[in-house]
mmCIF file of C-alpha atoms and ligand atoms in Angstrom:
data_model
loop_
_atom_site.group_PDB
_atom_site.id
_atom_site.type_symbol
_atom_site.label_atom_id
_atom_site.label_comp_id
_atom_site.label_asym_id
_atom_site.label_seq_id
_atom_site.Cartn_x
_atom_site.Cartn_y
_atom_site.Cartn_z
ATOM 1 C CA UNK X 609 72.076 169.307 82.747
ATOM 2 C CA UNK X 610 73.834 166.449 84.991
ATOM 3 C CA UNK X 611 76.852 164.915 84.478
ATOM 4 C CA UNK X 612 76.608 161.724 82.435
ATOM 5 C CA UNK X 613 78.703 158.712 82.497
ATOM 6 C CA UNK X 614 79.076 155.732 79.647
ATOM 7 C CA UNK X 615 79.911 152.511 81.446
ATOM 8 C CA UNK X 616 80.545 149.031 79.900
ATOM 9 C CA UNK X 617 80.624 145.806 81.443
ATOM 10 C CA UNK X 618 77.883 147.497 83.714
ATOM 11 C CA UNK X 619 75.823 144.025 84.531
ATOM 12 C CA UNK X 620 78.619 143.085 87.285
ATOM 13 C CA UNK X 621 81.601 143.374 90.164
ATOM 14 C CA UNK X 622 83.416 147.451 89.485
ATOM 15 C CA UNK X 623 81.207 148.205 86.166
ATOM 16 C CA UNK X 624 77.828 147.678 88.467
ATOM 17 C CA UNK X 625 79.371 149.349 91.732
ATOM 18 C CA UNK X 626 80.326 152.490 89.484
ATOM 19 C CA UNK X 627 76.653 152.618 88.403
ATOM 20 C CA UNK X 628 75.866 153.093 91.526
ATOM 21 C CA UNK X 629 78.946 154.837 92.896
ATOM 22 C CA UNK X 630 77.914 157.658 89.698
ATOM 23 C CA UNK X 631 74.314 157.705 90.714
ATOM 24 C CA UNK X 632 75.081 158.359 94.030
ATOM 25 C CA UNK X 633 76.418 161.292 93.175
ATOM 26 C CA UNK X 634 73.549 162.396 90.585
ATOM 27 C CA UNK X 635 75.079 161.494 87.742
ATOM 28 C CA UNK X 636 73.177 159.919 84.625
ATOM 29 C CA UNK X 637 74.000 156.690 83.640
ATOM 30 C CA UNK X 638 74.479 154.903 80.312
ATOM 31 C CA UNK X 639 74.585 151.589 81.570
ATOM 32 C CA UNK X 640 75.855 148.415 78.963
ATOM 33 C CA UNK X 641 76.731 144.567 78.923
ATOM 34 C CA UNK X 642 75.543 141.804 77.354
ATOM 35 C CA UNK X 643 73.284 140.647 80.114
ATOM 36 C CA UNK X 644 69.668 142.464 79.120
ATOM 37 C CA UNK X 645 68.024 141.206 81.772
ATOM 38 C CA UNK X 646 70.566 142.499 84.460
ATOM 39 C CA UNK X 647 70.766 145.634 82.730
ATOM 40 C CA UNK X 648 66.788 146.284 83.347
ATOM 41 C CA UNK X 649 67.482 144.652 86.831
ATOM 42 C CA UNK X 650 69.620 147.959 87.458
ATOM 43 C CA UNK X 651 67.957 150.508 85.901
ATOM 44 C CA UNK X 652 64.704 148.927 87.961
ATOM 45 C CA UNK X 653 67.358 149.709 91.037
ATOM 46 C CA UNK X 654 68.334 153.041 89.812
ATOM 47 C CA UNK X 655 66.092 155.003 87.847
ATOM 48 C CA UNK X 656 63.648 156.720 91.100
ATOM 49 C CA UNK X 657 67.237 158.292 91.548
ATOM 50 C CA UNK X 658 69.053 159.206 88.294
ATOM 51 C CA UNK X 659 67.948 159.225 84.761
ATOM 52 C CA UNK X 660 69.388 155.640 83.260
ATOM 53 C CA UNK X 661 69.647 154.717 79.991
ATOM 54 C CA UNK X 662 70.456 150.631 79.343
ATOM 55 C CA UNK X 663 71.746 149.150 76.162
ATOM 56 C CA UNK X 664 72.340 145.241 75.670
ATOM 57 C CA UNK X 665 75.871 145.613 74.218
ATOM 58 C CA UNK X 666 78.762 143.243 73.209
ATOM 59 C CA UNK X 667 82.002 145.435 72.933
ATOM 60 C CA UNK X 668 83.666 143.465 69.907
ATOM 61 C CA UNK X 669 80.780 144.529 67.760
ATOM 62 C CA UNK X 670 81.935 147.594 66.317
ATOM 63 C CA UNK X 671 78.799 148.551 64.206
ATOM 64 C CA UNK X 672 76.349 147.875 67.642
ATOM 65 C CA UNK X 673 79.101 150.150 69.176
ATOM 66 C CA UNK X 674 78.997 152.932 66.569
ATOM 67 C CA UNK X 675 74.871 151.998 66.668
ATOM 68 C CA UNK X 676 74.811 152.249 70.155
ATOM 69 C CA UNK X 677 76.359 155.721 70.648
ATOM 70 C CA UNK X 678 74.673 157.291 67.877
ATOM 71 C CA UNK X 679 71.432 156.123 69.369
ATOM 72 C CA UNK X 680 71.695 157.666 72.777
ATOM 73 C CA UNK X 681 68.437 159.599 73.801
ATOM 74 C CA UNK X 682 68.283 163.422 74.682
ATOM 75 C CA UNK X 683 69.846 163.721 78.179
ATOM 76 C CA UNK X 684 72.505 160.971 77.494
ATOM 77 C CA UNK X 685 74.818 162.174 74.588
ATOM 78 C CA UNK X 686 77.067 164.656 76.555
ATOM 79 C CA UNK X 687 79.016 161.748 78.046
ATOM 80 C CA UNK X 688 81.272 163.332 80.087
ATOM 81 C CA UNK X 689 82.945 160.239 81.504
ATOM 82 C CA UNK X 690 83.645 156.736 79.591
ATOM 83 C CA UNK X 691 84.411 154.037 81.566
ATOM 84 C CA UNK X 692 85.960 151.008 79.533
ATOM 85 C CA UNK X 693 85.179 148.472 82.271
ATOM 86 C CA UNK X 694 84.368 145.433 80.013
ATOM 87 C CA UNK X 695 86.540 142.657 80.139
ATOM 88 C CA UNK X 696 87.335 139.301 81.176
ATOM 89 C CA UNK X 697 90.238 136.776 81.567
ATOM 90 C CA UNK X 698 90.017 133.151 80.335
ATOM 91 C CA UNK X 699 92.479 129.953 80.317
ATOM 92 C CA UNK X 700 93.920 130.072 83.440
ATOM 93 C CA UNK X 701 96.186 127.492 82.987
ATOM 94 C CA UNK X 702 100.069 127.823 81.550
ATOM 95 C CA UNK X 703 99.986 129.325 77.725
ATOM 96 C CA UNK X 704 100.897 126.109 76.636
ATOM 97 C CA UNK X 705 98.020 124.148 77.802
ATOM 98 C CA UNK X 706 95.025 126.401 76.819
ATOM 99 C CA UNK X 707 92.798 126.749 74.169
ATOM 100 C CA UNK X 708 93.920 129.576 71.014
ATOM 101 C CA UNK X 709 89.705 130.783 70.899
ATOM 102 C CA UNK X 710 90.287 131.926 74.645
ATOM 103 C CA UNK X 711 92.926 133.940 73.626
ATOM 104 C CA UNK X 712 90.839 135.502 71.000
ATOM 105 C CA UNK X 713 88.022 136.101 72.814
ATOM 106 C CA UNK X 714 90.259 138.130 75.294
ATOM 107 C CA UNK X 715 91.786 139.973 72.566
ATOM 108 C CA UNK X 716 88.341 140.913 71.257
ATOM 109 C CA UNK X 717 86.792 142.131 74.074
ATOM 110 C CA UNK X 718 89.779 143.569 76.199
ATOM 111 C CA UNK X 719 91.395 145.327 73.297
ATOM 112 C CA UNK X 720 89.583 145.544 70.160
ATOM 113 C CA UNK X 721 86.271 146.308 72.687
ATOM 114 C CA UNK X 722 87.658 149.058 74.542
ATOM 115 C CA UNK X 723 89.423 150.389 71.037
ATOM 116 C CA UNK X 724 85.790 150.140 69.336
ATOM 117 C CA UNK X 725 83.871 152.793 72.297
ATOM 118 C CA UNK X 726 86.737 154.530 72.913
ATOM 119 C CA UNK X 727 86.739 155.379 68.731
ATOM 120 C CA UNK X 728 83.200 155.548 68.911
ATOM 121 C CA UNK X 729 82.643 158.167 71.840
ATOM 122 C CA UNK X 730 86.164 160.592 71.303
ATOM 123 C CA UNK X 731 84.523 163.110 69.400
ATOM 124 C CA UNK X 732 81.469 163.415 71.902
ATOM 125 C CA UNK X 733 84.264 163.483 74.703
ATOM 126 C CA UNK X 734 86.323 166.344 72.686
ATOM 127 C CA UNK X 735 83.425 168.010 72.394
ATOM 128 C CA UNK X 736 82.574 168.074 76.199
ATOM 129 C CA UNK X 737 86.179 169.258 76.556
ATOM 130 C CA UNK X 738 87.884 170.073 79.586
ATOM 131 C CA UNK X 739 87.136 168.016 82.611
ATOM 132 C CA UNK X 740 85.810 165.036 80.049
ATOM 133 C CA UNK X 741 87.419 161.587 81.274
ATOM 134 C CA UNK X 742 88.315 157.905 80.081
ATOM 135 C CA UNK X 743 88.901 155.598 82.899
ATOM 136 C CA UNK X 744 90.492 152.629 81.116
ATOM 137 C CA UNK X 745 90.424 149.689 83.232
ATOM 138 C CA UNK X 746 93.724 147.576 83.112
ATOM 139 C CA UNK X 747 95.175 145.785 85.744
ATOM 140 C CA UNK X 748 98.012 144.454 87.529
ATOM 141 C CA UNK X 749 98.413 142.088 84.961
ATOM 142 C CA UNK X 750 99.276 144.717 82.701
ATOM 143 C CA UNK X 751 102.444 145.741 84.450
ATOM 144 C CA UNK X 752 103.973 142.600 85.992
ATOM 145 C CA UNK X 753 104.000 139.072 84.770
ATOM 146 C CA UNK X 754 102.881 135.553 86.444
ATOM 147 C CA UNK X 755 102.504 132.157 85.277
ATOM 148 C CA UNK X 756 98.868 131.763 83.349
ATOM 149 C CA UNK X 757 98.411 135.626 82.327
ATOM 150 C CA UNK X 758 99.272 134.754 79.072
ATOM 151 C CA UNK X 759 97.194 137.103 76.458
ATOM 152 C CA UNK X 760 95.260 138.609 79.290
ATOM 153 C CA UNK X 761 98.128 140.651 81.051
ATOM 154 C CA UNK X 762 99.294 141.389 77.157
ATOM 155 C CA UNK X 763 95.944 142.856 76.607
ATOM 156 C CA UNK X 764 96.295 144.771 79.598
ATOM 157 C CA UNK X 765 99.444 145.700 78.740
ATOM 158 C CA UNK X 766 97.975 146.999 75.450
ATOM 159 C CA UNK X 767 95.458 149.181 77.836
ATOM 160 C CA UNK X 768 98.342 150.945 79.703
ATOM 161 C CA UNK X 769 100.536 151.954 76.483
ATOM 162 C CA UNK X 770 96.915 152.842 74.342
ATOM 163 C CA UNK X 771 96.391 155.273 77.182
ATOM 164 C CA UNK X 772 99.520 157.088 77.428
ATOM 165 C CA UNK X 773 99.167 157.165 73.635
ATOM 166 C CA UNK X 774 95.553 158.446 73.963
ATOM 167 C CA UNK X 775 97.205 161.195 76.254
ATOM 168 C CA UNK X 776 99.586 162.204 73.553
ATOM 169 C CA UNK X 777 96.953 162.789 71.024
ATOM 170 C CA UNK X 778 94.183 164.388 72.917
ATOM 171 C CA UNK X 779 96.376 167.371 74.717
ATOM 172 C CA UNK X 780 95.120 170.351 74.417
ATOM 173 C CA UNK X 781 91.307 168.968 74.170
ATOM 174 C CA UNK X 782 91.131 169.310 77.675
ATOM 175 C CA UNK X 783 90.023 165.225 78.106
ATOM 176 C CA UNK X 784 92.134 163.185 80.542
ATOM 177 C CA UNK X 785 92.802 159.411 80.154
ATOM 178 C CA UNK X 786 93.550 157.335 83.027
ATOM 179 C CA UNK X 787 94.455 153.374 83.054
ATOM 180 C CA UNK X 788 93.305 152.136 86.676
ATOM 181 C CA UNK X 789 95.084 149.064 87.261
ATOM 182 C CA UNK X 790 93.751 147.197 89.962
ATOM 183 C CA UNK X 791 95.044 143.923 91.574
ATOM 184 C CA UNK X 792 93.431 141.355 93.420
ATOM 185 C CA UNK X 793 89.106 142.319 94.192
ATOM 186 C CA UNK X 794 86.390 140.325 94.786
ATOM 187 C CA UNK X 795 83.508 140.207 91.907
ATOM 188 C CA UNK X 796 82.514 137.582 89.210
ATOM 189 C CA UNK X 797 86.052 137.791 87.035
ATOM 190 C CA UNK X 798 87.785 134.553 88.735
ATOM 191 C CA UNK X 799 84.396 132.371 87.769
ATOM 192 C CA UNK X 800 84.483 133.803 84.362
ATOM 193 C CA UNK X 801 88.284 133.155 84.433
ATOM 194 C CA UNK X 802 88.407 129.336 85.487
ATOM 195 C CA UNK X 803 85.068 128.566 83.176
ATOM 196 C CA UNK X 804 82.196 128.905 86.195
ATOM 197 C CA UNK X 805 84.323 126.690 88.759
ATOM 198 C CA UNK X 806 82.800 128.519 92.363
ATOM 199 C CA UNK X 807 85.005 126.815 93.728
ATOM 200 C CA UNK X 808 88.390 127.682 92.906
ATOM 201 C CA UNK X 809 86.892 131.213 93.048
ATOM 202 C CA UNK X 810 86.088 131.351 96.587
ATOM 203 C CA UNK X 811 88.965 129.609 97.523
ATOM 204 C CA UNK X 812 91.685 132.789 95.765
ATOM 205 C CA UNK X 813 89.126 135.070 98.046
ATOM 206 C CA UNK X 814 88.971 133.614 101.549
ATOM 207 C CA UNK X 815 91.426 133.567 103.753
ATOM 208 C CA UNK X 816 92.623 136.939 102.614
ATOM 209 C CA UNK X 817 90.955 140.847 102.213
ATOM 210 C CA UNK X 818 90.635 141.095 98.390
ATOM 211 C CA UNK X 819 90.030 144.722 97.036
ATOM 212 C CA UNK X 820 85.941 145.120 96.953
ATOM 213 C CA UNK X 821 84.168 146.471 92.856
ATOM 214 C CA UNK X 822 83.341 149.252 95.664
ATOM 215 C CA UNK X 823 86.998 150.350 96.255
ATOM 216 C CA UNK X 824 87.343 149.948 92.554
ATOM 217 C CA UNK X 825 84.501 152.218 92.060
ATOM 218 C CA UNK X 826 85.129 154.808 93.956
ATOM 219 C CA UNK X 827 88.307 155.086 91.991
ATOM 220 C CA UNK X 828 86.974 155.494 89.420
ATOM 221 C CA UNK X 829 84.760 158.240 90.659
ATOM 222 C CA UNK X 830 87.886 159.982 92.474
ATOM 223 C CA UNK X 831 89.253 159.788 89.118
ATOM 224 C CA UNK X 832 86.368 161.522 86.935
ATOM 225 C CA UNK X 833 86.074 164.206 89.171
ATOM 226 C CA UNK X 834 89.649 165.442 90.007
ATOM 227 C CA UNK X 835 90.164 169.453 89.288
ATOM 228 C CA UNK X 836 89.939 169.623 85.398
ATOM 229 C CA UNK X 837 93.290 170.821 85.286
ATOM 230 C CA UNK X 838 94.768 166.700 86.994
ATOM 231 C CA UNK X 839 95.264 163.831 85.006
ATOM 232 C CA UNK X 840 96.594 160.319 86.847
ATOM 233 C CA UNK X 841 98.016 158.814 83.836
ATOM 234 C CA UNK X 842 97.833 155.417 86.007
ATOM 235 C CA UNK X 843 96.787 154.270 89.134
ATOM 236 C CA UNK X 844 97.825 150.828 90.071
ATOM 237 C CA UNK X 845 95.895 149.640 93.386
ATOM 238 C CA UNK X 846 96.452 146.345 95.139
ATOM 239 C CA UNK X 847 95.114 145.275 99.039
ATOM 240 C CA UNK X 848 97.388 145.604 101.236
ATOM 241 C CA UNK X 849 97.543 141.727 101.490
ATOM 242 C CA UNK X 850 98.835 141.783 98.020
ATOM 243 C CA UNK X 851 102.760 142.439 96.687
ATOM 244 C CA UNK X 852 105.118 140.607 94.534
ATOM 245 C CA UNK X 853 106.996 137.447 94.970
ATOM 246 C CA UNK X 854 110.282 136.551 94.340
ATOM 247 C CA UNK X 855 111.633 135.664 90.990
ATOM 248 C CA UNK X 856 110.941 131.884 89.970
ATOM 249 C CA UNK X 857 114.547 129.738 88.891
ATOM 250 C CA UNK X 858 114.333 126.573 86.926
ATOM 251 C CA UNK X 859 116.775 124.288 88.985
ATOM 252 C CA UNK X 860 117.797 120.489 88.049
HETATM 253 P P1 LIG R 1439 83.125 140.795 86.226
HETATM 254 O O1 LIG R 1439 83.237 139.472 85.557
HETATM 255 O O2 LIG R 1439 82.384 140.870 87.511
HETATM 256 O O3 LIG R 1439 82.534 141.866 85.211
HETATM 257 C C1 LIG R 1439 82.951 141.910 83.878
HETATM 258 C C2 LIG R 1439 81.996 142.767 83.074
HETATM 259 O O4 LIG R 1439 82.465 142.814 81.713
HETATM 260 C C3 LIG R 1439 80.591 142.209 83.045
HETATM 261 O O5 LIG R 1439 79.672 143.248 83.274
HETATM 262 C C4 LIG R 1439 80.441 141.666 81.633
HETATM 263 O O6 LIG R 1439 79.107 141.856 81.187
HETATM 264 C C5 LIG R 1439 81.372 142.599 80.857
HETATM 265 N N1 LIG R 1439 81.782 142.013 79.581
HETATM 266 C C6 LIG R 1439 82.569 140.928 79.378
HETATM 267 N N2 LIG R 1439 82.673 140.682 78.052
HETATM 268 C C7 LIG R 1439 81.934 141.630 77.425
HETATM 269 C C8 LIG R 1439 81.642 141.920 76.074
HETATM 270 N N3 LIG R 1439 82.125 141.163 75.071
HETATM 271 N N4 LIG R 1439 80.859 142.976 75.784
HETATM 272 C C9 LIG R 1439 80.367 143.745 76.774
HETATM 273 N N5 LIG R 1439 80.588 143.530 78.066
HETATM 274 C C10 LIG R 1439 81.372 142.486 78.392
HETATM 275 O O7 LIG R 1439 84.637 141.274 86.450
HETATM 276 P P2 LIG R 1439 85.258 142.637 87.017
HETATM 277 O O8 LIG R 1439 84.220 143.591 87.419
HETATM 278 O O9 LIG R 1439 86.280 142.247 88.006
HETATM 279 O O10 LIG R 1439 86.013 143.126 85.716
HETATM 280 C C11 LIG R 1439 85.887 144.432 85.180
HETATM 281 C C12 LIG R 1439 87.208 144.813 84.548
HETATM 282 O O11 LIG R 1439 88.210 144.839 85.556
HETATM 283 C C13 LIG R 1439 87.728 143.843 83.492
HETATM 284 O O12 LIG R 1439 88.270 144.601 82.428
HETATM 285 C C14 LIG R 1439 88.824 143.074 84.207
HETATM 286 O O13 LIG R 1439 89.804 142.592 83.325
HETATM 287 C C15 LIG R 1439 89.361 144.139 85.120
HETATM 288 N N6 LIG R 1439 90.097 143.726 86.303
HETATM 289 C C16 LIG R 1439 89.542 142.893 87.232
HETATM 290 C C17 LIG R 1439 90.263 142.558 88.377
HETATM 291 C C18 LIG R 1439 89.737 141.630 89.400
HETATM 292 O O14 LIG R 1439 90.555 141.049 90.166
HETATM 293 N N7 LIG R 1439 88.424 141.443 89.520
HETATM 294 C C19 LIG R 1439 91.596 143.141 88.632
HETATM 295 C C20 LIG R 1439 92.070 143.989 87.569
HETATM 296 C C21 LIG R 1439 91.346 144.283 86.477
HETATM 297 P P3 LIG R 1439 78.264 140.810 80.308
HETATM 298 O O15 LIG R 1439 78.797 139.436 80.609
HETATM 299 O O16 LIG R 1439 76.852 141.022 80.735
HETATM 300 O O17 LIG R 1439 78.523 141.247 78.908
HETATM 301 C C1 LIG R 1440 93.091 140.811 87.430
HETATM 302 C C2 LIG R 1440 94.081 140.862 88.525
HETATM 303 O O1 LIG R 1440 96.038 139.629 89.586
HETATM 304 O O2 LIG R 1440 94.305 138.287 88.534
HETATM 305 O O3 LIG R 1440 93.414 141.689 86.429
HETATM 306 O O4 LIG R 1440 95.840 139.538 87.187
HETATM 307 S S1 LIG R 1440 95.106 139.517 88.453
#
């Protein structure tokens, strides 16, 4: 039987490059988002080389979750690698200024989204055992602060720590848990972020060498198919055109 991942947030930028990335390598795919129609558009792309399964799923829904898992097909319930992918930022703008729903609907999907599959697919992944793997995907954000991250590095933040907690609790099941915190990469999250503005999207990306969803993906491949016996608790990855800056001062 082949290998099988579970990704979310599969319909776009490192959730739709790991499809491939996984496929590539033979793997099947259990491919979800709320997107249908770019769900079939991939499995259309996909299935003369891997055996895909597609369901049209929105994370903060914790019965379609539960629904969802226990409705996988012969062939896709040995998940052997879940990748909580899905996840956006909103409300760019300084916490005072935004909007309290856009804070919600990041806690919703970053948090109580990746706590509602990772619930829902543990004892499939304790089953598999040793050499089973959850890539939880943080970020950055989740480490260091900036002006305008707000709830979304705290949900991030919340990513890192549920890992390392996840760790704790699953040793001696043999299934690893890694949070991949990326930095700055090129895919659709700065239009979701600033509300569809193309714009201000293209203009964070040029004039620099963002990280690509393929770098991202291959991570996450490296990742789920490290020697059994290696876990990377985290692995933070900017471009090398990214780094810190220096502390900001309030002066007169
Ligand atoms: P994209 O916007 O390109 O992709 C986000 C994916 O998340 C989409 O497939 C979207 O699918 C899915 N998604 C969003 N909300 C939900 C939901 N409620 N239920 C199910 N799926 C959902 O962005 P990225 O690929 O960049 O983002 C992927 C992850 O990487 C996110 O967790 C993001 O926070 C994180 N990240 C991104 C960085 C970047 O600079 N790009 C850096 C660090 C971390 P659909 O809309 O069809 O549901
Ligand atoms: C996204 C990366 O730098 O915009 O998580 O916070 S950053």
């Amino acid at each position: 039987m082949t290998d099988c991942v579970f990704i979310t947030g599969a319909t776009s930028g490192f959730g739709r490059a790991a499809a491939h990335r996984f496929a590539a390598a033979g793997w099947s795919l259990v491919l979800t988002g709320r997107r249908l129609e770019r769900l079939e558009a991939l499995k259309e792309e996909l299935q003369g080389q891997v055996p895909v399964h597609i369901v049209a799923l929105d994370v903060r829904d914790s019965d379609a979750v539960d629904a969802a898992v226990a409705a996988l097909p012969e062939g896709f319930t040995r998940v052997r690698t879940l990748l909580n992918n899905a996840g956006l930022a909103l409300a760019p703008q300084l916490a005072q200024y935004t909007d309290r729903r856009d804070w919600h609907t990041m806690i919703d999907t970053n948090v109580t989204g990746l706590v509602n599959v990772t619930h829902a697919l543990l004892p499939t992944l304790i089953d598999v055992g040793e050499g089973a793997t959850i890539v939880n995907v943080g970020s950055i954000a989740g480490q260091w602060p900036y002006p305008g991250s707000h709830v979304y590095g705290a949900s991030k933040a919340f990513v890192k720590q549920f890992s390392y907690n996840l760790r704790c609790d699953l040793l001696g099941t043999g299934v690893r848990v890694t949070d991949l915190a990326p930095g700055i990469a090129e895919t659709e999250f700065t239009l979701v972020r600033t509300g569809g503005d193309q714009v201000a999207a293209d203009a964070l990306y040029s004039g620099t060498t963002a990280l690509t969803a393929e770098d991202i993906a291959e991570q996450m491949f490296y990742i789920a198919t490290l020697p059994p016996h290696i876990n990377f608790n985290r692995l933070e990855v900017m471009p090398t055109r990214q780094a810190w800056s220096a502390f900001a001062i309030d002066y007169d």
